[in-house]
Tab-separated table of C-alpha atoms in Angstrom:
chain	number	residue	atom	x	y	z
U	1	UNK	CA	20.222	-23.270	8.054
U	2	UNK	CA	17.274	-24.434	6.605
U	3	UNK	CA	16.693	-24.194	2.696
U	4	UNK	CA	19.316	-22.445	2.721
U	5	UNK	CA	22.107	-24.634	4.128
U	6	UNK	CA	25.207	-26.202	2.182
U	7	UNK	CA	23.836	-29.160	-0.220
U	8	UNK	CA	25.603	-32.349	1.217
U	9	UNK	CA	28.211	-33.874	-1.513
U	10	UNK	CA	26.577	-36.519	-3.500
U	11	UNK	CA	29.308	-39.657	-2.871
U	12	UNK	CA	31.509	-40.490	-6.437
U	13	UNK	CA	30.160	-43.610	-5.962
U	14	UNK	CA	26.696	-44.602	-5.817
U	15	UNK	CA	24.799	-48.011	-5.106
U	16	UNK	CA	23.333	-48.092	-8.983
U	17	UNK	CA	26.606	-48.032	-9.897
U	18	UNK	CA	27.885	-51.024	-7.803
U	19	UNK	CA	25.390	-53.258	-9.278
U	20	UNK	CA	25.876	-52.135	-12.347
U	21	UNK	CA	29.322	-53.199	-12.280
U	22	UNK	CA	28.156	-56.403	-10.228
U	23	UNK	CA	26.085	-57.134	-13.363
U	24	UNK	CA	28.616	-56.098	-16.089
U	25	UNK	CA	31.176	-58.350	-14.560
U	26	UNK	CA	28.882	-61.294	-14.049
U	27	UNK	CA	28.311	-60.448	-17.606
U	28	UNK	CA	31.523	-60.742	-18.802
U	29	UNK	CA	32.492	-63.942	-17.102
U	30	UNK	CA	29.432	-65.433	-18.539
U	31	UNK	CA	29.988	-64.925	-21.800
U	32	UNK	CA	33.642	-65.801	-21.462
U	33	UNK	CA	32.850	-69.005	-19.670
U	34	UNK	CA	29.765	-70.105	-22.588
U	35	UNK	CA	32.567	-69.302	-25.542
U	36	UNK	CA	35.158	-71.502	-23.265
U	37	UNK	CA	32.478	-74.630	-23.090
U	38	UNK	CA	31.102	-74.577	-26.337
U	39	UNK	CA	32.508	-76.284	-29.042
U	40	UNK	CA	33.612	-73.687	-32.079
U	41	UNK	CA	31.388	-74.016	-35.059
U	42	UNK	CA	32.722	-74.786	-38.700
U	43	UNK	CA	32.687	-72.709	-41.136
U	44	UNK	CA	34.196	-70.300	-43.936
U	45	UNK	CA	36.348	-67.025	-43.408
U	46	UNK	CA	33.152	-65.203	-44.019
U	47	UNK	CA	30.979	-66.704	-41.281
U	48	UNK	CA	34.110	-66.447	-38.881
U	49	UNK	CA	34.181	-62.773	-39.187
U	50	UNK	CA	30.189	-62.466	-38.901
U	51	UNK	CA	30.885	-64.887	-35.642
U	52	UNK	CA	33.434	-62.128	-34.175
U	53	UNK	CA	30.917	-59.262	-34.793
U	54	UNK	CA	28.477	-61.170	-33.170
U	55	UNK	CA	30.516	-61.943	-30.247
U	56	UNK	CA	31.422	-58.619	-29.368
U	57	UNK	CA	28.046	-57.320	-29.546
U	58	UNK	CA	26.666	-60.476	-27.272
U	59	UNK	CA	29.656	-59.239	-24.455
U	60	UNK	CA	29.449	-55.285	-24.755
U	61	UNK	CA	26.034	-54.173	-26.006
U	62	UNK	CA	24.432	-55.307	-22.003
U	63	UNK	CA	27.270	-53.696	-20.416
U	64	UNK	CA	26.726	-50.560	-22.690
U	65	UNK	CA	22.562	-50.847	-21.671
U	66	UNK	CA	23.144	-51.617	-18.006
U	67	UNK	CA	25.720	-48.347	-17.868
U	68	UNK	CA	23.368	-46.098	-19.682
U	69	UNK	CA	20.528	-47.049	-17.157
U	70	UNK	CA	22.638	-46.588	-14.200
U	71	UNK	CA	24.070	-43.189	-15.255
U	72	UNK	CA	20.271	-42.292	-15.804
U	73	UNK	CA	19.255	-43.334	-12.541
U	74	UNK	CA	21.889	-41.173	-11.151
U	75	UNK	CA	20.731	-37.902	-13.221
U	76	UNK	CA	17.241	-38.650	-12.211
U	77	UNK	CA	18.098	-38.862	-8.739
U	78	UNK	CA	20.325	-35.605	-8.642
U	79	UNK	CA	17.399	-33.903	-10.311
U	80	UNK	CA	14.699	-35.132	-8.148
U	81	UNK	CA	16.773	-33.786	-5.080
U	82	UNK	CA	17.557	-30.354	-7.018
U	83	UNK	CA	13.515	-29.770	-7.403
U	84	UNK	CA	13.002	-30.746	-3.737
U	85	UNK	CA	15.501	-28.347	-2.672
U	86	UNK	CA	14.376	-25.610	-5.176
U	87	UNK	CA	10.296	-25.961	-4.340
U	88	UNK	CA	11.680	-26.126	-1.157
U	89	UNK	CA	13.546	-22.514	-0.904
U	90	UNK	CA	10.397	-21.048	-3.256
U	91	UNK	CA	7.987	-22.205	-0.695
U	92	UNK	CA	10.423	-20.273	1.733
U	93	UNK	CA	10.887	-17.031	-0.071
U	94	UNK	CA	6.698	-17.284	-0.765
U	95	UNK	CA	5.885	-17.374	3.120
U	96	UNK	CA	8.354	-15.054	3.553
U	97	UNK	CA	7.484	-12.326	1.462
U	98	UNK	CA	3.509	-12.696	2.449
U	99	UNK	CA	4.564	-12.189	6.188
U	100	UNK	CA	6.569	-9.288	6.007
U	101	UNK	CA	3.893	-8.131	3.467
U	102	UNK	CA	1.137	-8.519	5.759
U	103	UNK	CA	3.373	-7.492	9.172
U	104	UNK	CA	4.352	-4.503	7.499
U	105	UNK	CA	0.764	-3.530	6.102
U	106	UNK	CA	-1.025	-4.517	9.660
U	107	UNK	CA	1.777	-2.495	11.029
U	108	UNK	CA	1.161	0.293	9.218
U	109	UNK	CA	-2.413	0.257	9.893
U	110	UNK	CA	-2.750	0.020	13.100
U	111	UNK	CA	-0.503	3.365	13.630
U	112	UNK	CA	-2.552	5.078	11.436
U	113	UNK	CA	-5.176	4.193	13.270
U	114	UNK	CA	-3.982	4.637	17.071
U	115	UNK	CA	-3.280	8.276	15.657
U	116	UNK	CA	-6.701	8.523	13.961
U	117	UNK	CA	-8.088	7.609	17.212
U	118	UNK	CA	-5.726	9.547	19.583
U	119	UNK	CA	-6.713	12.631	17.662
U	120	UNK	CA	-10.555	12.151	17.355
U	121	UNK	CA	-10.570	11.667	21.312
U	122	UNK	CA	-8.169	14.880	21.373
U	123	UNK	CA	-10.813	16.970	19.355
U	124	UNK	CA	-13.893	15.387	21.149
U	125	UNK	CA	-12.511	16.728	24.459
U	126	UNK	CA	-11.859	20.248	23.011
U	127	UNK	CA	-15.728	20.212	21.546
U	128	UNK	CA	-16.802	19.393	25.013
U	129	UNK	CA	-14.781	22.335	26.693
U	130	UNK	CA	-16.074	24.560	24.019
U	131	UNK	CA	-19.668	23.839	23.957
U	132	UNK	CA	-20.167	25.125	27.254
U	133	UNK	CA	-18.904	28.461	26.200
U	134	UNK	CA	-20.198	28.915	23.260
U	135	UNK	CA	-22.904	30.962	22.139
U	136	UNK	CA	-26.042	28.979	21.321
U	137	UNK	CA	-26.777	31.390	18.494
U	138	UNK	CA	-24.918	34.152	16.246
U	139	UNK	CA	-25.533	36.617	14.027
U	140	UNK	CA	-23.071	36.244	11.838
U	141	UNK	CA	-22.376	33.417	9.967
U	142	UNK	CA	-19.310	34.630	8.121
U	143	UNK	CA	-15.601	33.577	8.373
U	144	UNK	CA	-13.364	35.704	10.663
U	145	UNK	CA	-10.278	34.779	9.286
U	146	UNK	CA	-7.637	38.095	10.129
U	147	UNK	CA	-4.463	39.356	12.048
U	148	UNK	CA	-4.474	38.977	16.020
U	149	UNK	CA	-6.178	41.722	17.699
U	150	UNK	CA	-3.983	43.516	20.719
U	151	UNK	CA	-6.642	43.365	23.299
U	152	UNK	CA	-4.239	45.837	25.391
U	153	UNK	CA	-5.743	48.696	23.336
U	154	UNK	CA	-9.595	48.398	23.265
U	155	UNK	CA	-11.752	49.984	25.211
U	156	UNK	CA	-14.440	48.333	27.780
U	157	UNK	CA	-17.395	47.341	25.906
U	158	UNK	CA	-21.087	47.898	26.738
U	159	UNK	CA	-23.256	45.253	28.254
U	160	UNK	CA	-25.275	43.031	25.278
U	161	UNK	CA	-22.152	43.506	23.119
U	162	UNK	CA	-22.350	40.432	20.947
U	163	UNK	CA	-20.117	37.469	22.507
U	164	UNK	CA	-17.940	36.878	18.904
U	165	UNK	CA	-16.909	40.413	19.417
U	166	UNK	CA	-14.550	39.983	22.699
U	167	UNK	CA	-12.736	37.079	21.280
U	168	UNK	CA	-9.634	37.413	18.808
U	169	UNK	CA	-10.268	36.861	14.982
U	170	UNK	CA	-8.681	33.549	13.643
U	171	UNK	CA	-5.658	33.979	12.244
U	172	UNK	CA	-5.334	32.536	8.616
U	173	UNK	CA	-1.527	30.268	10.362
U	174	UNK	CA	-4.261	28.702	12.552
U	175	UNK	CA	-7.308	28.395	10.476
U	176	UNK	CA	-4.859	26.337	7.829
U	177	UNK	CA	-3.351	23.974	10.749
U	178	UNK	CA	-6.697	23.572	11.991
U	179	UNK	CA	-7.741	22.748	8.543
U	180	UNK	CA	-4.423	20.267	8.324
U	181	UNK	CA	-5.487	18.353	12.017
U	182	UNK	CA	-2.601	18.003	14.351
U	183	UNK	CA	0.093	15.407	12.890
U	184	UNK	CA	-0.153	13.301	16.108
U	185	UNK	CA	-1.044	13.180	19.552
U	186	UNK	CA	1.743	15.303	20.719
U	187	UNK	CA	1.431	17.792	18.457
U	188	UNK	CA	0.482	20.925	20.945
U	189	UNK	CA	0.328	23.834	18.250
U	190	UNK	CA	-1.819	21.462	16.119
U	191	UNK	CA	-3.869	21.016	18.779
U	192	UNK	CA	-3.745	24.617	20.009
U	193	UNK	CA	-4.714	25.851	16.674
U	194	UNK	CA	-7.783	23.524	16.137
U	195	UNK	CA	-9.024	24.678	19.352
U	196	UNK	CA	-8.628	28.191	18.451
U	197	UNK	CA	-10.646	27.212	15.470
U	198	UNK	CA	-13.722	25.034	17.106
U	199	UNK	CA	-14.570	28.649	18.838
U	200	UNK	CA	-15.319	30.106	14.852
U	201	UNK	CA	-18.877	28.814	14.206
U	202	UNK	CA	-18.573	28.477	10.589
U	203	UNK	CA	-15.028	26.927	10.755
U	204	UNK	CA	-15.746	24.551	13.472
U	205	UNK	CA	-18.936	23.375	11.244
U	206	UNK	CA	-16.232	22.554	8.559
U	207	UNK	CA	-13.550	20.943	10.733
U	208	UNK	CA	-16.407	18.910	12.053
U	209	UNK	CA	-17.544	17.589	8.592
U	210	UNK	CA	-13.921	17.398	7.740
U	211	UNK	CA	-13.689	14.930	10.180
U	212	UNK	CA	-16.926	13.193	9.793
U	213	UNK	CA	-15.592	11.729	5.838
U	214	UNK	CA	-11.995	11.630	6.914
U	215	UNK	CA	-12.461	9.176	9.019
U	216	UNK	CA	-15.331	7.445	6.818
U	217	UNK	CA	-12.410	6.936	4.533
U	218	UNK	CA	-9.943	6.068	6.546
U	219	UNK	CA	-12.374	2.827	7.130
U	220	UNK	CA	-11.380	1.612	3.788
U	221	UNK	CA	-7.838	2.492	3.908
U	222	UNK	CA	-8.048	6.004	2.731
U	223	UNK	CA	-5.515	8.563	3.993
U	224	UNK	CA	-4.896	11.505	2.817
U	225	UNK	CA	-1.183	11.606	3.653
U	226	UNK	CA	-1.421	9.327	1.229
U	227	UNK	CA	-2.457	10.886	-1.561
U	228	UNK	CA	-0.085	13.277	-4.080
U	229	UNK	CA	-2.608	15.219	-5.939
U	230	UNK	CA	-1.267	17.061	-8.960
U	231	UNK	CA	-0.830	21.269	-7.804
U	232	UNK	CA	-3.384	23.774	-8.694
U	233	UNK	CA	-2.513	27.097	-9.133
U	234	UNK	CA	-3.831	29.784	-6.732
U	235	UNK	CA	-6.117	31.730	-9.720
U	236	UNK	CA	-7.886	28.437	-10.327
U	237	UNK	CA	-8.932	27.973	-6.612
U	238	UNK	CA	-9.636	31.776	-7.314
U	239	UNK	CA	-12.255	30.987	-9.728
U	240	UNK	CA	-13.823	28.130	-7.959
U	241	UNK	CA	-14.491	30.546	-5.257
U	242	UNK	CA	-16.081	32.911	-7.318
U	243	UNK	CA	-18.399	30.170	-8.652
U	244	UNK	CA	-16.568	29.464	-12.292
U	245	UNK	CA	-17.169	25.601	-12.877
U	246	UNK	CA	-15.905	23.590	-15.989
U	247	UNK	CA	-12.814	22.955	-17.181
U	248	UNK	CA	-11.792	26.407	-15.591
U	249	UNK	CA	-11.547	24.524	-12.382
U	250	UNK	CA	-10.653	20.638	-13.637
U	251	UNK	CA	-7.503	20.840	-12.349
U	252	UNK	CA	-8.813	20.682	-9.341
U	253	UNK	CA	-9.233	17.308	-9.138
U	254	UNK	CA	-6.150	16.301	-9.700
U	255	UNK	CA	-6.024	13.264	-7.481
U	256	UNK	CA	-5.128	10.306	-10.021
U	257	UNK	CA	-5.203	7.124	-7.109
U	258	UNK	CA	-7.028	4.971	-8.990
U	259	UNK	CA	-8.095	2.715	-6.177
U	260	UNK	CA	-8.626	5.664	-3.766
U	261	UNK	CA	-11.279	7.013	-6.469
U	262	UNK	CA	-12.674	3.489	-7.172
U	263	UNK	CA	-13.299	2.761	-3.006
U	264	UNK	CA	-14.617	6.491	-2.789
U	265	UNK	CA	-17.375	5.967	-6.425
U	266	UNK	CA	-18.321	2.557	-4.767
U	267	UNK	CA	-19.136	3.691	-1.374
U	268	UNK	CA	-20.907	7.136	-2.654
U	269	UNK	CA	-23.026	4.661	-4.795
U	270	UNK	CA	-23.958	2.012	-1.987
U	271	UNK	CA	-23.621	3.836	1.762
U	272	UNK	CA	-26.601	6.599	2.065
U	273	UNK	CA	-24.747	8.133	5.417
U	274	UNK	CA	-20.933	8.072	3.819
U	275	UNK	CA	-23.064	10.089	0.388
U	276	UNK	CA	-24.895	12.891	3.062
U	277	UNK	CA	-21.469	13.438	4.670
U	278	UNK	CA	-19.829	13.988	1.674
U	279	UNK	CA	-22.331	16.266	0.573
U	280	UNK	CA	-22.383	17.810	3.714
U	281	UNK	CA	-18.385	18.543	3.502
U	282	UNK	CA	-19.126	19.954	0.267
U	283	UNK	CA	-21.033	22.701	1.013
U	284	UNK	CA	-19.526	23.411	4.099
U	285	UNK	CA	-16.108	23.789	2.659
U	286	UNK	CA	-17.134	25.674	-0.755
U	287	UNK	CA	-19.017	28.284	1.559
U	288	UNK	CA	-16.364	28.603	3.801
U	289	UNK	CA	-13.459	28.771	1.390
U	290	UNK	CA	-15.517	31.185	-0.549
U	291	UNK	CA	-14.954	33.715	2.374
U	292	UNK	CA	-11.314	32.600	2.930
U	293	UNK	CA	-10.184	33.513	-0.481
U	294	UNK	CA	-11.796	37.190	-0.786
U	295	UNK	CA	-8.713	38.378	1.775
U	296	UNK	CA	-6.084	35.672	1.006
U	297	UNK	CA	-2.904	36.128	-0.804
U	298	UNK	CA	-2.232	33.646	-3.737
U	299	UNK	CA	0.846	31.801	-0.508
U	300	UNK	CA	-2.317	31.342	2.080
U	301	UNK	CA	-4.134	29.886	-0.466
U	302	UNK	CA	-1.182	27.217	-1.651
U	303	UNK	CA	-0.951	26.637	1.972
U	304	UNK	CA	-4.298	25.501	2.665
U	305	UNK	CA	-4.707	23.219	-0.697
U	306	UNK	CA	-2.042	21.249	0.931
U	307	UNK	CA	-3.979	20.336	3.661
U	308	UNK	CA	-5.677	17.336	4.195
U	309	UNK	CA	-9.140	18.664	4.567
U	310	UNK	CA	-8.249	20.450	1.217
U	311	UNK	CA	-6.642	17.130	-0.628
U	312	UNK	CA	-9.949	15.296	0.670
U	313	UNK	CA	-12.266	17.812	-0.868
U	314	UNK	CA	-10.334	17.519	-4.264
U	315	UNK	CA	-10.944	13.769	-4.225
U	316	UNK	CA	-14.469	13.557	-3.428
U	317	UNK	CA	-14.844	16.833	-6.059
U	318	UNK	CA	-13.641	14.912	-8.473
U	319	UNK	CA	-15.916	11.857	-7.125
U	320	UNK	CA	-19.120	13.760	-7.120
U	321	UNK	CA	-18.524	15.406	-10.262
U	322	UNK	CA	-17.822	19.205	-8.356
U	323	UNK	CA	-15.378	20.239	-10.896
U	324	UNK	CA	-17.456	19.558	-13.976
């Protein structure tokens, strides 16, 4: 079917080559009749032989020239039809490959962004639940990242005790799924966990801000699924935390898309809001992580650098020139 069907036979014989034996044999009897009519000069033995040369090359040097122009005519027409065909099946294979290029990009796209959007409407419904219940102002503005609290064993607690103090402390499973975002719309622990999280001031602040540049980047095809940056070890998070900057912490930044880091330098450069929500992020997540890491083993921390709030801070770190 198509470019791609059988080539019909080409027929043994072809037109050109009916004339051209319609000319070579009107040819022939031409010659044969003139040589018939006319009278046979006189002359020696020499000029006889020169006569005889001359003879054959008057009969078969046409027939030889007609011949070599049909059998041209043929290999010009076989290879006319052979590029035909061939541009023919390249033109094929060209819109081809440029619609399953671009189905399979839109494709991929558009899911990303039907979960992108799925999960933003997920977490703007959980901010609305929790802003009616949460206090308009706290004392403390450190992390409370530790073990689950049996509520079974405390005591009642005296009127104007501080409203942080009757819920449970984050635990550090949920403060690094939180930190991940739920993998898609059905996810219920993801979910569960991020809510868990929006009721920590200074954690919700970061999840928030998280979001905020996520899904600034995900405008210009930036997902952090997508990135593989290279493994830092725990100590080196370790130091960042403690404030060490240099090549102490480089590796870091060890996100190597080059296009992902060229989008990211372009936009920090020309869009003011995308630059204060990066720097925003920043902050948030160096003061935050700072407090994560004094009671964190050397696993919790691996965990949460696998995140995608994590992978997106080493990428605009490395952007903004963090790890320097």
């Amino acid at each position: 079917m198509g470019v791609y069907r059988r080539p019909e036979e080409q027929p043994r014989i072809t037109s050109t080559e009916l004339i051209a034996a319609v000319l070579s044999l009107l040819w022939l009897l031409f010659t044969v009749a003139y040589f018939l009519i006319a009278s046979p000069a006189e002359g020696g033995d020499g000029f006889e032989s020169i006569r005889f040369v001359m003879i054959l090359i008057a009969i078969f040097m046409p027939i030889g020239m007609i011949w070599v122009g049909a059998m041209s005519m043929r290999a010009a027409t076989i290879m006319r039809e052979e590029a035909t065909r061939l541009d023919a099946a390249i033109s094929a294979l060209r819109t081809s490959y440029l619609q399953s290029k671009q189905g399979g990009a839109n494709h991929s796209v558009e899911k990303k962004l039907e979960e992108i959007a799925a999960a933003q409407r997920k977490t703007e419904t959980t901010l609305a639940m929790f802003t009616s219940i949460r206090p308009t102002s706290m004392a403390d503005d450190k992390l409370a990242i530790a073990a689950p609290v049996l509520t079974e064993d405390q005591g009642s607690l005296a009127l104007g005790t501080p409203a942080e103090a009757l819920s449970t402390p984050l635990s550090v499973a949920d403060f690094v799924k939180a930190l991940n975002f739920p993998e898609t719309a059905e996810d219920k622990e993801g979910f569960r966990a991020l809510r868990r999280a929006l009721s920590d001031r200074s954690v919700s602040q970061l999840i928030q801000a998280a979001q905020d540049v996520l899904t600034l980047l995900s405008q210009d095809g930036i997902y952090m699924d997508d990135l593989k940056p290279d493994r830092a070890k725990p100590d080196v998070w370790r130091k960042f935390a403690q404030g060490e900057r240099g090549k102490a912490v480089a590796p870091l930044g060890g996100v190597r898309d080059r296009s992902s880091l060229a989008l990211t330098a372009g936009r920090m450069r020309q869009d003011a809001i995308f630059r204060d929500a990066v720097h925003h992020f920043l902050r948030k997540f160096d003061k935050t992580f700072a407090e994560f890491e004094k009671t964190a083993s050397d696993s919790e921390i691996a965990e949460l650098a696998d995140t995608r709030t994590a992978r997106g801070f080493m990428l605009l770190g490395r952007v903004t020139g963090t790890f320097d």
